[in-house]
Coordinates of C-alpha atoms in Angstrom, one line a residue:
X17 CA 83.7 142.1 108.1
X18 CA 87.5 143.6 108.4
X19 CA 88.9 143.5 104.9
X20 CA 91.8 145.7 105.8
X21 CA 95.1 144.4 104.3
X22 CA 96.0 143.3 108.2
X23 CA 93.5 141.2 108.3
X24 CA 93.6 139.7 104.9
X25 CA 97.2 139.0 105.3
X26 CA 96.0 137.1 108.5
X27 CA 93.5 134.7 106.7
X28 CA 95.6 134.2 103.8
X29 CA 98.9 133.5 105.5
X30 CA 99.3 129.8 105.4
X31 CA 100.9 128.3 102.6
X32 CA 98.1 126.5 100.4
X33 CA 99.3 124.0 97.8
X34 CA 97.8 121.8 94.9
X35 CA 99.8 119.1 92.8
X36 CA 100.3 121.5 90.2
X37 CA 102.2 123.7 92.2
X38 CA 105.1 121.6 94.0
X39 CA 108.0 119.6 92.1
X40 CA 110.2 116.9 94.1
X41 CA 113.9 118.0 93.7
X42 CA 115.8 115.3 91.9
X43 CA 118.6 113.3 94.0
X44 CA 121.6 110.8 93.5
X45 CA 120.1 106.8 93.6
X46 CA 121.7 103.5 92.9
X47 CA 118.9 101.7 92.6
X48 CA 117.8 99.9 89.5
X49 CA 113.8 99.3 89.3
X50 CA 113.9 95.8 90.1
X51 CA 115.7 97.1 93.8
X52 CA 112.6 99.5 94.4
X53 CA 110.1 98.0 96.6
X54 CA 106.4 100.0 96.6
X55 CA 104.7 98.3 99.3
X56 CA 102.8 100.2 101.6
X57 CA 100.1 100.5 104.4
X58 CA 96.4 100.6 103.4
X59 CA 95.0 100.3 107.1
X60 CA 96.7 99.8 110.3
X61 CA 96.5 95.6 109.4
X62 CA 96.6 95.7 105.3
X63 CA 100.1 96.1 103.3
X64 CA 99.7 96.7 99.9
X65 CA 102.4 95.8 97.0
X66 CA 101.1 98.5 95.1
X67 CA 100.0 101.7 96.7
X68 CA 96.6 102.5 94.2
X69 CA 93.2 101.8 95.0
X70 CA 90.1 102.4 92.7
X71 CA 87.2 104.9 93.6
X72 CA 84.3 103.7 94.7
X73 CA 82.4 105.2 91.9
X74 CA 80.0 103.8 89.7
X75 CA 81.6 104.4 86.8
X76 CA 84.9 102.9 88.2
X77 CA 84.2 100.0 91.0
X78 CA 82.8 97.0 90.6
X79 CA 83.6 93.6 90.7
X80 CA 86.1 93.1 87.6
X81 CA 87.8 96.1 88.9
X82 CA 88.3 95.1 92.2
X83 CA 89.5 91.7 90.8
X84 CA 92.1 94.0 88.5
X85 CA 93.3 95.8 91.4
X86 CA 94.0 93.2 93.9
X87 CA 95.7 90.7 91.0
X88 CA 97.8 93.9 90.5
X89 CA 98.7 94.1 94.3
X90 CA 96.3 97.1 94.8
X91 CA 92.9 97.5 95.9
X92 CA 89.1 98.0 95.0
X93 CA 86.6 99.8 96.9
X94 CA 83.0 98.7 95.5
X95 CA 80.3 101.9 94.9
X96 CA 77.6 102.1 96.9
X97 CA 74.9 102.9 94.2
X98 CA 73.4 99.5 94.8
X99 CA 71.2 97.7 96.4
X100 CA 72.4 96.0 99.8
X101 CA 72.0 92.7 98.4
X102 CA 73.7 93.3 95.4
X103 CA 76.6 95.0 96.1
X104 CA 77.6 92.1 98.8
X105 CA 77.0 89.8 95.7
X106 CA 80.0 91.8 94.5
X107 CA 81.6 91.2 97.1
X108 CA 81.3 87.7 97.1
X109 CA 82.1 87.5 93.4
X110 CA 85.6 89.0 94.3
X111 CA 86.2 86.5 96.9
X112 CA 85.6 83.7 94.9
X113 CA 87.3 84.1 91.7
X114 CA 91.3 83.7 93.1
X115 CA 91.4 81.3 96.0
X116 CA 93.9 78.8 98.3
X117 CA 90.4 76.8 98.7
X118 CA 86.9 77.7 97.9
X119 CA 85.5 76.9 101.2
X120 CA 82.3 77.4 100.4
X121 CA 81.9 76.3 96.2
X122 CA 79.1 77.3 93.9
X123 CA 77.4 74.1 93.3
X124 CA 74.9 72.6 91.1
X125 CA 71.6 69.9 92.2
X126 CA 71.7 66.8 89.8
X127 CA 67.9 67.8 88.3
X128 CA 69.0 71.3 87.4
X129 CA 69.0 71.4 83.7
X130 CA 71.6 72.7 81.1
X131 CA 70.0 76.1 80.8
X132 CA 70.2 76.1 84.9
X133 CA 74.0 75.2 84.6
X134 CA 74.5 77.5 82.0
X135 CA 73.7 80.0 83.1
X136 CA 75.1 79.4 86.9
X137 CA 78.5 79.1 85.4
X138 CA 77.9 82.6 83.5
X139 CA 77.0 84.2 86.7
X140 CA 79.8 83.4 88.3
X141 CA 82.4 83.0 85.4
X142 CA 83.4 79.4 85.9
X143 CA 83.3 76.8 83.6
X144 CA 82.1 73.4 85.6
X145 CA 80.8 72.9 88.7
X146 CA 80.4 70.1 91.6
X147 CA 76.9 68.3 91.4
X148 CA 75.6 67.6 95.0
X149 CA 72.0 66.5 96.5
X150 CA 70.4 68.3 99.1
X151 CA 72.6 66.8 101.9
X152 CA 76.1 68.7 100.2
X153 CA 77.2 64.9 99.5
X154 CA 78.9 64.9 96.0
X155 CA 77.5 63.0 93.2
X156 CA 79.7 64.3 90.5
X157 CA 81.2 67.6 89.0
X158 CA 80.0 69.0 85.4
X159 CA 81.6 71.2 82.9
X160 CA 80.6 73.5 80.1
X161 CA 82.9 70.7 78.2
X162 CA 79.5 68.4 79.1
X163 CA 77.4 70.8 77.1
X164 CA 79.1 71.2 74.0
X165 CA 78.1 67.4 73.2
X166 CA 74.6 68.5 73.8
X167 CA 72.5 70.5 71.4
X168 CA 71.2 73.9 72.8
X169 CA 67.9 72.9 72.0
X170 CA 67.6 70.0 74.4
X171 CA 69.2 71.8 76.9
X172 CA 65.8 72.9 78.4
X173 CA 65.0 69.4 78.6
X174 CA 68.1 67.6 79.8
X175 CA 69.2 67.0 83.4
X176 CA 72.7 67.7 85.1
X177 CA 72.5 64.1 85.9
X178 CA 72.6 62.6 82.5
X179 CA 75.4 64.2 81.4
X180 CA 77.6 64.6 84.8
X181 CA 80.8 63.0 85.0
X182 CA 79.6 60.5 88.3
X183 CA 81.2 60.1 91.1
X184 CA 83.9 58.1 92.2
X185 CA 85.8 61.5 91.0
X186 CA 89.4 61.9 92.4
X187 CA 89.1 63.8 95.9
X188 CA 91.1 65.0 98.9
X189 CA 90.6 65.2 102.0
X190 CA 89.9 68.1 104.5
X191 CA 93.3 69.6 104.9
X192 CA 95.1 68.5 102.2
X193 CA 98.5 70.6 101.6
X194 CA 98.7 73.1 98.5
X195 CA 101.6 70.8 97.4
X196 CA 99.8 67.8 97.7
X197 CA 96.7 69.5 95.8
X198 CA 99.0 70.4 92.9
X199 CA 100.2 67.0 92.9
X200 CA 97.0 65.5 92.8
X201 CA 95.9 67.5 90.2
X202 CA 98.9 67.2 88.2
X203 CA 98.8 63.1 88.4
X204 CA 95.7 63.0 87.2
X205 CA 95.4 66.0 85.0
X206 CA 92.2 67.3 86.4
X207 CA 91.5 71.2 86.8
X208 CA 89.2 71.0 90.0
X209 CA 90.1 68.9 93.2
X210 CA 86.9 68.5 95.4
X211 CA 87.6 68.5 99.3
X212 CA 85.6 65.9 101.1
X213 CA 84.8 65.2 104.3
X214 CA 84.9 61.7 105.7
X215 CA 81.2 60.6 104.6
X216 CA 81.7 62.3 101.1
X217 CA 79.9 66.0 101.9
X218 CA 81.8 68.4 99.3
X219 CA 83.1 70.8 102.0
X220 CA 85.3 72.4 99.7
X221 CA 86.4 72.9 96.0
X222 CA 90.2 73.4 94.6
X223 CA 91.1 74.6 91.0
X224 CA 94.7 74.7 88.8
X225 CA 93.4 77.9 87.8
X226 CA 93.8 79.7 91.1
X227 CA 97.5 78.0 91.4
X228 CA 98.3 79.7 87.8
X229 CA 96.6 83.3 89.0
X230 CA 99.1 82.9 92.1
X231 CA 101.8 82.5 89.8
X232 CA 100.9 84.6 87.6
X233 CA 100.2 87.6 90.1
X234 CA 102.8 87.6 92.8
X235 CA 102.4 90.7 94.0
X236 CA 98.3 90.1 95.0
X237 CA 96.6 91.8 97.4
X238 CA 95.0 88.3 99.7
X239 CA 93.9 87.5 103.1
X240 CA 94.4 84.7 105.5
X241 CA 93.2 82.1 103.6
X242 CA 94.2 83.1 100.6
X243 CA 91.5 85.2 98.3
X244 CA 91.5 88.6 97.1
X245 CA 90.7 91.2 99.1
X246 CA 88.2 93.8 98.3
X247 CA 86.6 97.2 100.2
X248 CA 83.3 98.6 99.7
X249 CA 81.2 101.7 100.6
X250 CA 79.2 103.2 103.3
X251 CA 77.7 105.7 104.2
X252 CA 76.1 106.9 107.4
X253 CA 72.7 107.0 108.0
X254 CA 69.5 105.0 106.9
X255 CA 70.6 101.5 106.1
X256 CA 73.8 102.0 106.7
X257 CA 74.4 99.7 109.8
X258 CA 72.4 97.3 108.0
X259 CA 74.6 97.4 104.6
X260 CA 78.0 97.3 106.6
X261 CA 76.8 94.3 108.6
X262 CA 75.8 92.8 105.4
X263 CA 79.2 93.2 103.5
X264 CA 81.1 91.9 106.3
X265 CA 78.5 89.1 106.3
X266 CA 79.4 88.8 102.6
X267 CA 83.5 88.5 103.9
X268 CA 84.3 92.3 103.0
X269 CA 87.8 92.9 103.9
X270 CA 87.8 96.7 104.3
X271 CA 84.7 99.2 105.0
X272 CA 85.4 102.6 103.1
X273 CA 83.3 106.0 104.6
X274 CA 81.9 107.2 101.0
X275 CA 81.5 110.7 101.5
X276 CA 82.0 113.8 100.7
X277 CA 82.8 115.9 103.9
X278 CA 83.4 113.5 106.4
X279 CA 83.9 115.1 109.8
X280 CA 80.7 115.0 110.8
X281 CA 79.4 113.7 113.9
X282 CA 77.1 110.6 112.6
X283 CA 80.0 109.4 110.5
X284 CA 82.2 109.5 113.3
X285 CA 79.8 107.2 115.2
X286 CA 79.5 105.2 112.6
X287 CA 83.0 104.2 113.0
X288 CA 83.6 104.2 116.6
X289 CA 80.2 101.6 116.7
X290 CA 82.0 99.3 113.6
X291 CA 84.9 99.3 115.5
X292 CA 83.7 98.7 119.0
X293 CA 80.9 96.2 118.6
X294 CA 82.3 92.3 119.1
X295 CA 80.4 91.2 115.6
X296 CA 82.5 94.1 113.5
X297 CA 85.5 95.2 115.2
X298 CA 87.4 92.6 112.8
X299 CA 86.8 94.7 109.6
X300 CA 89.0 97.1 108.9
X301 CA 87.1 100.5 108.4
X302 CA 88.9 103.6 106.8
X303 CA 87.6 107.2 107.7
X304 CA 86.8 110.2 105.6
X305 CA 86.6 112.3 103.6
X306 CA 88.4 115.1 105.7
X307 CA 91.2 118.0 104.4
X308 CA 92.2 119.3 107.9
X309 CA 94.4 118.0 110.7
X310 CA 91.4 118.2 112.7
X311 CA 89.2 116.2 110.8
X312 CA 92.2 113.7 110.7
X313 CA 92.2 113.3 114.4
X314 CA 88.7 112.9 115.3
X315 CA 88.8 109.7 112.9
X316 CA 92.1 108.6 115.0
X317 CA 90.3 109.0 117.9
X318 CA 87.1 107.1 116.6
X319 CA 89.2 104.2 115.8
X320 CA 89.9 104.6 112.2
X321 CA 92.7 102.2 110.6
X322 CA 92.6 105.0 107.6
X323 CA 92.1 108.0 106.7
X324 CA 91.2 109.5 103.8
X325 CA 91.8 113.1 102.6
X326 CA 90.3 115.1 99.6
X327 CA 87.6 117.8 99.8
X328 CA 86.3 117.8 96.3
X329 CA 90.0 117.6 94.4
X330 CA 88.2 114.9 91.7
X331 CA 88.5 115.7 88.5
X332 CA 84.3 115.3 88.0
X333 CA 83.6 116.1 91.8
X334 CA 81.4 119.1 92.6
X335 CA 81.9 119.9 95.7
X336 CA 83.9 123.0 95.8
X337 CA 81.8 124.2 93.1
X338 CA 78.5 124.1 94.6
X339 CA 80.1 124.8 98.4
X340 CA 82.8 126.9 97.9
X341 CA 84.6 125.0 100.2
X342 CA 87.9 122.8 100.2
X343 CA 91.5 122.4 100.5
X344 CA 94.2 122.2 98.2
X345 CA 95.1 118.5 98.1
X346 CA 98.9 118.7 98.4
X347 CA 98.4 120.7 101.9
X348 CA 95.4 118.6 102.5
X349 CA 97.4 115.4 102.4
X350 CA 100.5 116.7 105.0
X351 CA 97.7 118.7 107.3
X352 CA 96.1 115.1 107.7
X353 CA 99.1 113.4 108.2
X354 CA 100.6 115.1 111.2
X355 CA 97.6 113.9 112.8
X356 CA 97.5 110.6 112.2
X357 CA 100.9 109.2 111.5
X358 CA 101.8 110.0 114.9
X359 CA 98.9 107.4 115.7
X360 CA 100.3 104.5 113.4
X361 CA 97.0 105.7 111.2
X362 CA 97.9 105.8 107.3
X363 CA 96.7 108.1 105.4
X364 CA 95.0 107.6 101.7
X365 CA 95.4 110.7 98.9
X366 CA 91.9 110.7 97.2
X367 CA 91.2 112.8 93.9
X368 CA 93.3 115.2 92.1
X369 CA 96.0 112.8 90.4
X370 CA 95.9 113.7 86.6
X371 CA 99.8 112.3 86.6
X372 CA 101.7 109.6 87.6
X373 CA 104.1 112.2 88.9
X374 CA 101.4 113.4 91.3
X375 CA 101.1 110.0 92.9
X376 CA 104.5 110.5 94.4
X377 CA 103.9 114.0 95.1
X378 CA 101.4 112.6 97.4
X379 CA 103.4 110.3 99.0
X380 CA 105.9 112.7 99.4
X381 CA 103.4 115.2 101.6
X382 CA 102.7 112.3 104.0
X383 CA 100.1 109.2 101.9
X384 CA 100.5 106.3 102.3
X385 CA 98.6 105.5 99.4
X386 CA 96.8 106.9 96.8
X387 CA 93.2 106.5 95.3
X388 CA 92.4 107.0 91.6
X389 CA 89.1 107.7 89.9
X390 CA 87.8 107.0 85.8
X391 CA 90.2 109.4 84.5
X392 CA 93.7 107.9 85.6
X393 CA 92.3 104.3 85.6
X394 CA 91.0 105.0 82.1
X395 CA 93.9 106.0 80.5
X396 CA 96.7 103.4 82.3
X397 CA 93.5 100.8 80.9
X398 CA 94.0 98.4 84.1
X399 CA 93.8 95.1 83.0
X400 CA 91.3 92.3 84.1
X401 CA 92.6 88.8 83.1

């Protein structure tokens, strides 16, 4: 190899730069804080009041998080260290905990006992649930209020059905108006408003609690029809068709490419397929990880609706350790972007925020948004009520 100081001055040439290195240069504003308005893309189809998403890391994203983030008007991206199953339970659990209507309720059978409905309502953090036989027709609704007048020890022992508040209950009909809900529920002072079809099958389910969460989270991150949205990991090979297929099954809003060094050919397929085949072409799937313009636009010509850029700038991530290679993140960031914001592609800045400055400095170089690991999450202590 050449190491004459020609040559050196060749491969060293380009200007290579971190967050620690760059300051934005102050400037004249007359807005006050309640003027400034943060929202920004995620994916080509998913706005975001609040440009931070969570890392897909065990340590950082599961389904309590990803509630967090999208009552905050950000995002979670589930890990992947789980089992198929398990992490589209997540899924589901993020899905059903802030709704419009739960279309599809958590119900209970009417010979289930107290132990059963104990600990169905633990599992999925509600307090009562709709009693129905095995036709879906409802026969009554049960709370944990039901319990208390029970003593633990029978619980074993006693049936939903003895203690269930029977029906006639007060009902609505199939598409029934949010005001008309909340005046339903109001009038009667009820906290759960079953949805009925006309021969009295429980088609959906309605709480006050999800009309106070709306209230008091404005800025949430929520589909169509109302519920949180949440992302989740892949990877590309083995199972990996099976567990994308799965999540979106499981009503996944957006597919996240969980690794390392991205710009590899079977991850690129991996997206082109998900966004080419009828059955998964819906999802929003965001591409990575890449640190070069290159990298950038082979995901914008797969198809991505994101990509996201960071070779190894976490603050526990190895992989510039053990490879030696990697990009600063601040270059990173802008070499990615002049490929893909010319395609309408956002671009996410993953690892390497130890500041909230450095948040802007990302935007600045050309992010759309940002994604933060267990170190910045842990010390701004998101909250999860």
């Amino acid at each position: 190899m050449d190491v004459t100081s020609d040559s050196m001055t060749g491969m060293f040439a380009p200007l290579w730069l971190t967050f620690d290195d760059v300051l934005l240069l102050p400037g004249e504003s007359d807005l006050v804080p309640a003027d400034i308005d943060t929202t920004s893309r995620l994916t080509r189809d998913i706005e975001l009041k609040v440009p931070l998403i969570s890392a897909a890391m065990d340590t950082v994203t599961e389904s309590r998080m990803a509630i967090a983030m999208a009552r905050q008007g950000g995002l979670g991206v589930l890990h992947r260290n789980l089992s198929i199953e398990d992490q589209a339970y997540q899924v589901d659990l993020v899905k059903r905990t802030q709704t419009g209507m739960i279309s599809n309720p958590v119900t209970i059978g009417p010979d289930a006992t107290l132990e059963d409905l104990d600990d169905r309502c633990g599992e999925y953090r509600v307090s009562g649930l709709p009693v129905v036989d095995l036709d879906d027709k409802l026969l009554g609704i049960v709370t944990n209020r039901d319990l208390r007048f029970t003593p633990v020890a029978e619980w074993a022992g006693t049936k939903v059905n003895e203690v269930m508040t029977p029906m006639p209950l007060v009902t609505a009909p199939i598409g029934i108006s949010r005001e008309d809900a909340t005046a339903l529920l109001r009038r009667h002072k009820r906290e759960r408003l079953p949805i009925v079809d006309a021969d009295g099958h429980l088609v959906g389910l309605i709480t006050v609690k999800d009309f106070v969460k709306s209230e008091q989270f404005p800025k949430a991150t929520k589909d169509g029809a109302g519920r949180l949205m949440v992302g989740a990991a892949i990877g590309y090979f083995g199972d990996a068709w099976q567990r994308a297929t799965t999540l979106i099954e499981a009503g996944v809003d957006v597919l996240v490419a969980d690794t390392a060094h991205g710009h590899v050919r079977l991850m690129l397929d991996m997206v082109r397929r998900l966004k080419t085949d009828s059955a998964t072409a819906h999802v929003q799937v965001i591409g990575g990880n890449v640190a070069t313009r290159a990298g950038a636009q082979a995901f914008v010509d797969a198809g991505a609706d994101a990509v996201k850029v960071g070779f190894g700038p976490g603050s526990i991530c190895t992989t510039r350790v053990v490879t030696g290679v990697g990009v600063p993140q601040v270059t990173a960031v802008y070499e990615a972007s002049q490929a893909a914001r010319p395609a309408g592609v956002p671009v996410i800045a993953d690892g390497g925020l130890q500041h909230s400055g450095d948040i802007a400095k990302a935007i600045v170089a050309g992010a759309d948004s940002v994604m933060v690991g267990s170190c910045w999450l842990a010390a701004k202590r998101v909250p999860d009520s």
